[in-house]
Amino acid sequence: TRTRTVTGVECTQVTEETQTCNTVVCPVNCVFSEWSVWSACSLTCGSGKKIRNRSITTPASGSGTACPTDLSQTSDCTETLVCPVDCVVGDWSTWSACTRSI
């Protein structure tokens, strides 16, 4: 900002000017959360997957450090329960001898 004095009768000259300055965006680094706890395994028996996430709390701007692209992770998990097996029924055997006599 700059100013000037004006004297005289009915003087209509501009007495103040402003100019934009320091227009460079300050760098802001990305800030992201800690990893969440792992989810439960996707299967209750056998091998499945578990997942955990994190989020961006402050996005990067200017020439700040960029945010990571890996905001979720998956991992294999194995539950200790044995998975049930479907029932399989075989053919009938032949009839045994009659246990009642005449």
GROMACS .gro file of N, CA and C in nm:
model
  306
    1THR      N    1   0.086  -0.117   0.000
    1THR     CA    2   0.000   0.000   0.000
    1THR      C    3   0.090   0.123   0.000
    2ARG      N    4   0.045   0.224  -0.074
    2ARG     CA    5   0.114   0.352  -0.069
    2ARG      C    6   0.011   0.463  -0.068
    3THR      N    7   0.048   0.576  -0.012
    3THR     CA    8  -0.044   0.689  -0.003
    3THR      C    9   0.025   0.817  -0.050
    4ARG      N   10  -0.054   0.918  -0.074
    4ARG     CA   11  -0.001   1.050  -0.108
    4ARG      C   12  -0.097   1.156  -0.056
    5THR      N   13  -0.044   1.270  -0.035
    5THR     CA   14  -0.129   1.380   0.010
    5THR      C   15  -0.170   1.462  -0.111
    6VAL      N   16  -0.289   1.512  -0.105
    6VAL     CA   17  -0.344   1.594  -0.213
    6VAL      C   18  -0.395   1.722  -0.149
    7THR      N   19  -0.356   1.833  -0.207
    7THR     CA   20  -0.404   1.962  -0.155
    7THR      C   21  -0.469   2.039  -0.269
    8GLY      N   22  -0.557   2.120  -0.235
    8GLY     CA   23  -0.625   2.200  -0.335
    8GLY      C   24  -0.775   2.189  -0.319
    9VAL      N   25  -0.843   2.278  -0.384
    9VAL     CA   26  -0.988   2.284  -0.375
    9VAL      C   27  -1.047   2.180  -0.470
   10GLU      N   28  -1.142   2.103  -0.418
   10GLU     CA   29  -1.214   2.001  -0.496
   10GLU      C   30  -1.121   1.910  -0.575
   11CYS      N   31  -1.013   1.868  -0.513
   11CYS     CA   32  -0.918   1.777  -0.577
   11CYS      C   33  -0.972   1.635  -0.567
   12THR      N   34  -0.979   1.564  -0.678
   12THR     CA   35  -1.037   1.428  -0.679
   12THR      C   36  -0.932   1.321  -0.709
   13GLN      N   37  -0.809   1.350  -0.683
   13GLN     CA   38  -0.702   1.255  -0.710
   13GLN      C   39  -0.707   1.137  -0.612
   14VAL      N   40  -0.665   1.021  -0.657
   14VAL     CA   41  -0.657   0.902  -0.572
   14VAL      C   42  -0.549   0.923  -0.468
   15THR      N   43  -0.579   0.890  -0.345
   15THR     CA   44  -0.483   0.914  -0.237
   15THR      C   45  -0.419   0.785  -0.183
   16GLU      N   46  -0.465   0.668  -0.232
   16GLU     CA   47  -0.408   0.542  -0.185
   16GLU      C   48  -0.412   0.438  -0.296
   17GLU      N   49  -0.307   0.355  -0.303
   17GLU     CA   50  -0.301   0.243  -0.399
   17GLU      C   51  -0.258   0.118  -0.323
   18THR      N   52  -0.307   0.005  -0.370
   18THR     CA   53  -0.264  -0.124  -0.315
   18THR      C   54  -0.217  -0.213  -0.429
   19GLN      N   55  -0.123  -0.299  -0.397
   19GLN     CA   56  -0.067  -0.389  -0.497
   19GLN      C   57  -0.049  -0.527  -0.433
   20THR      N   58  -0.082  -0.630  -0.509
   20THR     CA   59  -0.066  -0.766  -0.459
   20THR      C   60   0.082  -0.799  -0.449
   21CYS      N   61   0.118  -0.869  -0.343
   21CYS     CA   62   0.258  -0.910  -0.327
   21CYS      C   63   0.263  -1.046  -0.257
   22ASN      N   64   0.377  -1.110  -0.264
   22ASN     CA   65   0.398  -1.242  -0.201
   22ASN      C   66   0.286  -1.339  -0.239
   23THR      N   67   0.269  -1.363  -0.367
   23THR     CA   68   0.160  -1.449  -0.413
   23THR      C   69   0.202  -1.595  -0.426
   24VAL      N   70   0.324  -1.626  -0.390
   24VAL     CA   71   0.371  -1.765  -0.398
   24VAL      C   72   0.305  -1.846  -0.287
   25VAL      N   73   0.250  -1.961  -0.323
   25VAL     CA   74   0.185  -2.048  -0.225
   25VAL      C   75   0.291  -2.117  -0.141
   26CYS      N   76   0.278  -2.106  -0.012
   26CYS     CA   77   0.374  -2.173   0.078
   26CYS      C   78   0.355  -2.324   0.068
   27PRO      N   79   0.465  -2.399   0.072
   27PRO     CA   80   0.451  -2.545   0.065
   27PRO      C   81   0.388  -2.601   0.192
   28VAL      N   82   0.295  -2.693   0.174
   28VAL     CA   83   0.233  -2.764   0.286
   28VAL      C   84   0.250  -2.913   0.258
   29ASN      N   85   0.317  -2.982   0.348
   29ASN     CA   86   0.338  -3.126   0.332
   29ASN      C   87   0.210  -3.202   0.365
   30CYS      N   88   0.193  -3.312   0.299
   30CYS     CA   89   0.078  -3.400   0.327
   30CYS      C   90   0.091  -3.454   0.469
   31VAL      N   91  -0.020  -3.461   0.537
   31VAL     CA   92  -0.025  -3.525   0.670
   31VAL      C   93  -0.131  -3.633   0.662
   32PHE      N   94  -0.096  -3.753   0.708
   32PHE     CA   95  -0.191  -3.864   0.703
   32PHE      C   96  -0.195  -3.934   0.838
   33SER      N   97  -0.304  -4.003   0.862
   33SER     CA   98  -0.327  -4.069   0.992
   33SER      C   99  -0.239  -4.193   1.005
   34GLU      N  100  -0.236  -4.243   1.127
   34GLU     CA  101  -0.172  -4.373   1.152
   34GLU      C  102  -0.259  -4.482   1.090
   35TRP      N  103  -0.203  -4.599   1.072
   35TRP     CA  104  -0.281  -4.712   1.021
   35TRP      C  105  -0.388  -4.750   1.124
   36SER      N  106  -0.505  -4.788   1.077
   36SER     CA  107  -0.609  -4.839   1.167
   36SER      C  108  -0.568  -4.978   1.213
   37VAL      N  109  -0.642  -5.033   1.308
   37VAL     CA  110  -0.617  -5.171   1.347
   37VAL      C  111  -0.661  -5.263   1.233
   38TRP      N  112  -0.606  -5.380   1.228
   38TRP     CA  113  -0.644  -5.476   1.124
   38TRP      C  114  -0.790  -5.519   1.143
   39SER      N  115  -0.860  -5.537   1.034
   39SER     CA  116  -0.998  -5.586   1.040
   39SER      C  117  -0.996  -5.734   1.079
   40ALA      N  118  -1.112  -5.785   1.107
   40ALA     CA  119  -1.124  -5.929   1.130
   40ALA      C  120  -1.095  -6.000   0.998
   41CYS      N  121  -1.056  -6.124   1.007
   41CYS     CA  122  -1.030  -6.204   0.888
   41CYS      C  123  -1.161  -6.219   0.809
   42SER      N  124  -1.151  -6.218   0.677
   42SER     CA  125  -1.272  -6.225   0.594
   42SER      C  126  -1.339  -6.362   0.600
   43LEU      N  127  -1.268  -6.463   0.647
   43LEU     CA  128  -1.327  -6.596   0.661
   43LEU      C  129  -1.315  -6.642   0.806
   44THR      N  130  -1.410  -6.723   0.851
   44THR     CA  131  -1.406  -6.769   0.990
   44THR      C  132  -1.333  -6.901   1.004
   45CYS      N  133  -1.297  -6.962   0.893
   45CYS     CA  134  -1.215  -7.082   0.896
   45CYS      C  135  -1.128  -7.081   0.771
   46GLY      N  136  -1.012  -7.144   0.779
   46GLY     CA  137  -0.924  -7.149   0.663
   46GLY      C  138  -0.853  -7.016   0.640
   47SER      N  139  -0.815  -6.989   0.515
   47SER     CA  140  -0.737  -6.870   0.480
   47SER      C  141  -0.824  -6.761   0.419
   48GLY      N  142  -0.807  -6.639   0.466
   48GLY     CA  143  -0.883  -6.525   0.414
   48GLY      C  144  -0.794  -6.403   0.403
   49LYS      N  145  -0.855  -6.286   0.408
   49LYS     CA  146  -0.783  -6.158   0.398
   49LYS      C  147  -0.828  -6.067   0.513
   50LYS      N  148  -0.735  -5.981   0.557
   50LYS     CA  149  -0.769  -5.876   0.651
   50LYS      C  150  -0.718  -5.744   0.592
   51ILE      N  151  -0.774  -5.633   0.638
   51ILE     CA  152  -0.742  -5.503   0.580
   51ILE      C  153  -0.726  -5.399   0.689
   52ARG      N  154  -0.643  -5.298   0.660
   52ARG     CA  155  -0.632  -5.182   0.748
   52ARG      C  156  -0.619  -5.058   0.659
   53ASN      N  157  -0.658  -4.942   0.712
   53ASN     CA  158  -0.663  -4.818   0.633
   53ASN      C  159  -0.598  -4.703   0.708
   54ARG      N  160  -0.568  -4.599   0.631
   54ARG     CA  161  -0.529  -4.470   0.687
   54ARG      C  162  -0.589  -4.363   0.597
   55SER      N  163  -0.596  -4.241   0.647
   55SER     CA  164  -0.660  -4.135   0.568
   55SER      C  165  -0.570  -4.011   0.565
   56ILE      N  166  -0.596  -3.926   0.467
   56ILE     CA  167  -0.523  -3.800   0.454
   56ILE      C  168  -0.593  -3.697   0.541
   57THR      N  169  -0.519  -3.638   0.634
   57THR     CA  170  -0.578  -3.537   0.722
   57THR      C  171  -0.550  -3.396   0.672
   58THR      N  172  -0.437  -3.377   0.602
   58THR     CA  173  -0.405  -3.248   0.540
   58THR      C  174  -0.347  -3.276   0.402
   59PRO      N  175  -0.416  -3.236   0.295
   59PRO     CA  176  -0.361  -3.258   0.162
   59PRO      C  177  -0.240  -3.168   0.136
   60ALA      N  178  -0.149  -3.215   0.052
   60ALA     CA  179  -0.032  -3.135   0.016
   60ALA      C  180  -0.075  -3.020  -0.073
   61SER      N  181  -0.001  -2.909  -0.064
   61SER     CA  182  -0.025  -2.797  -0.155
   61SER      C  183   0.109  -2.730  -0.183
   62GLY      N  184   0.110  -2.648  -0.288
   62GLY     CA  185   0.234  -2.583  -0.327
   62GLY      C  186   0.336  -2.689  -0.364
   63SER      N  187   0.457  -2.671  -0.316
   63SER     CA  188   0.563  -2.770  -0.345
   63SER      C  189   0.584  -2.864  -0.227
   64GLY      N  190   0.481  -2.883  -0.145
   64GLY     CA  191   0.490  -2.972  -0.028
   64GLY      C  192   0.498  -3.118  -0.068
   65THR      N  193   0.539  -3.201   0.025
   65THR     CA  194   0.552  -3.344   0.002
   65THR      C  195   0.416  -3.404  -0.031
   66ALA      N  196   0.410  -3.481  -0.140
   66ALA     CA  197   0.283  -3.541  -0.185
   66ALA      C  198   0.235  -3.647  -0.088
   67CYS      N  199   0.105  -3.674  -0.095
   67CYS     CA  200   0.044  -3.776  -0.010
   67CYS      C  201   0.074  -3.915  -0.066
   68PRO      N  202   0.080  -4.016   0.021
   68PRO     CA  203   0.101  -4.151  -0.027
   68PRO      C  204  -0.022  -4.201  -0.102
   69THR      N  205  -0.001  -4.292  -0.192
   69THR     CA  206  -0.114  -4.348  -0.267
   69THR      C  207  -0.165  -4.475  -0.202
   70ASP      N  208  -0.087  -4.534  -0.114
   70ASP     CA  209  -0.130  -4.658  -0.048
   70ASP      C  210  -0.202  -4.626   0.082
   71LEU      N  211  -0.333  -4.608   0.071
   71LEU     CA  212  -0.414  -4.574   0.188
   71LEU      C  213  -0.481  -4.695   0.250
   72SER      N  214  -0.462  -4.813   0.190
   72SER     CA  215  -0.512  -4.937   0.251
   72SER      C  216  -0.412  -5.048   0.224
   73GLN      N  217  -0.410  -5.142   0.315
   73GLN     CA  218  -0.323  -5.258   0.302
   73GLN      C  219  -0.404  -5.383   0.329
   74THR      N  220  -0.372  -5.490   0.258
   74THR     CA  221  -0.436  -5.619   0.285
   74THR      C  222  -0.327  -5.719   0.321
   75SER      N  223  -0.368  -5.819   0.396
   75SER     CA  224  -0.275  -5.923   0.438
   75SER      C  225  -0.351  -6.054   0.447
   76ASP      N  226  -0.281  -6.162   0.420
   76ASP     CA  227  -0.343  -6.294   0.435
   76ASP      C  228  -0.363  -6.323   0.583
   77CYS      N  229  -0.466  -6.400   0.614
   77CYS     CA  230  -0.489  -6.442   0.752
   77CYS      C  231  -0.543  -6.585   0.749
   78THR      N  232  -0.508  -6.659   0.848
   78THR     CA  233  -0.553  -6.797   0.859
   78THR      C  234  -0.618  -6.815   0.995
   79GLU      N  235  -0.743  -6.855   0.993
   79GLU     CA  236  -0.813  -6.881   1.118
   79GLU      C  237  -0.785  -7.025   1.161
   80THR      N  238  -0.785  -7.048   1.290
   80THR     CA  239  -0.748  -7.179   1.342
   80THR      C  240  -0.861  -7.282   1.333
   81LEU      N  241  -0.983  -7.235   1.311
   81LEU     CA  242  -1.094  -7.330   1.300
   81LEU      C  243  -1.083  -7.410   1.171
   82VAL      N  244  -1.112  -7.538   1.179
   82VAL     CA  245  -1.113  -7.622   1.060
   82VAL      C  246  -1.247  -7.601   0.991
   83CYS      N  247  -1.242  -7.579   0.860
   83CYS     CA  248  -1.366  -7.557   0.786
   83CYS      C  249  -1.447  -7.686   0.782
   84PRO      N  250  -1.580  -7.675   0.798
   84PRO     CA  251  -1.664  -7.795   0.791
   84PRO      C  252  -1.661  -7.854   0.650
   85VAL      N  253  -1.676  -7.986   0.648
   85VAL     CA  254  -1.677  -8.057   0.520
   85VAL      C  255  -1.821  -8.099   0.493
   86ASP      N  256  -1.866  -8.086   0.369
   86ASP     CA  257  -2.002  -8.126   0.333
   86ASP      C  258  -2.021  -8.275   0.358
   87CYS      N  259  -2.139  -8.309   0.401
   87CYS     CA  260  -2.175  -8.450   0.426
   87CYS      C  261  -2.178  -8.527   0.293
   88VAL      N  262  -2.113  -8.643   0.292
   88VAL     CA  263  -2.115  -8.728   0.173
   88VAL      C  264  -2.171  -8.863   0.215
   89VAL      N  265  -2.278  -8.905   0.150
   89VAL     CA  266  -2.346  -9.030   0.185
   89VAL      C  267  -2.317  -9.133   0.076
   90GLY      N  268  -2.274  -9.254   0.118
   90GLY     CA  269  -2.244  -9.360   0.021
   90GLY      C  270  -2.369  -9.441  -0.012
   91ASP      N  271  -2.352  -9.541  -0.098
   91ASP     CA  272  -2.462  -9.630  -0.136
   91ASP      C  273  -2.496  -9.722  -0.020
   92TRP      N  274  -2.621  -9.769  -0.018
   92TRP     CA  275  -2.662  -9.867   0.083
   92TRP      C  276  -2.588  -9.998   0.059
   93SER      N  277  -2.563 -10.068   0.169
   93SER     CA  278  -2.505 -10.204   0.155
   93SER      C  279  -2.620 -10.301   0.125
   94THR      N  280  -2.587 -10.425   0.099
   94THR     CA  281  -2.691 -10.526   0.076
   94THR      C  282  -2.757 -10.559   0.209
   95TRP      N  283  -2.880 -10.610   0.202
   95TRP     CA  284  -2.952 -10.646   0.322
   95TRP      C  285  -2.882 -10.760   0.394
   96SER      N  286  -2.886 -10.754   0.523
   96SER     CA  287  -2.830 -10.864   0.601
   96SER      C  288  -2.936 -10.976   0.609
   97ALA      N  289  -2.896 -11.089   0.660
   97ALA     CA  290  -2.989 -11.202   0.675
   97ALA      C  291  -3.097 -11.161   0.773
   98CYS      N  292  -3.215 -11.217   0.757
   98CYS     CA  293  -3.328 -11.188   0.842
   98CYS      C  294  -3.299 -11.239   0.982
   99THR      N  295  -3.328 -11.159   1.080
   99THR     CA  296  -3.301 -11.198   1.220
   99THR      C  297  -3.419 -11.265   1.285
  100ARG      N  298  -3.530 -11.281   1.213
  100ARG     CA  299  -3.648 -11.344   1.269
  100ARG      C  300  -3.673 -11.475   1.194
  101SER      N  301  -3.693 -11.576   1.270
  101SER     CA  302  -3.721 -11.705   1.203
  101SER      C  303  -3.870 -11.738   1.219
  102ILE      N  304  -3.916 -11.827   1.131
  102ILE     CA  305  -4.058 -11.859   1.128
  102ILE      C  306  -4.089 -11.976   1.216
   0.00000   0.00000   0.00000
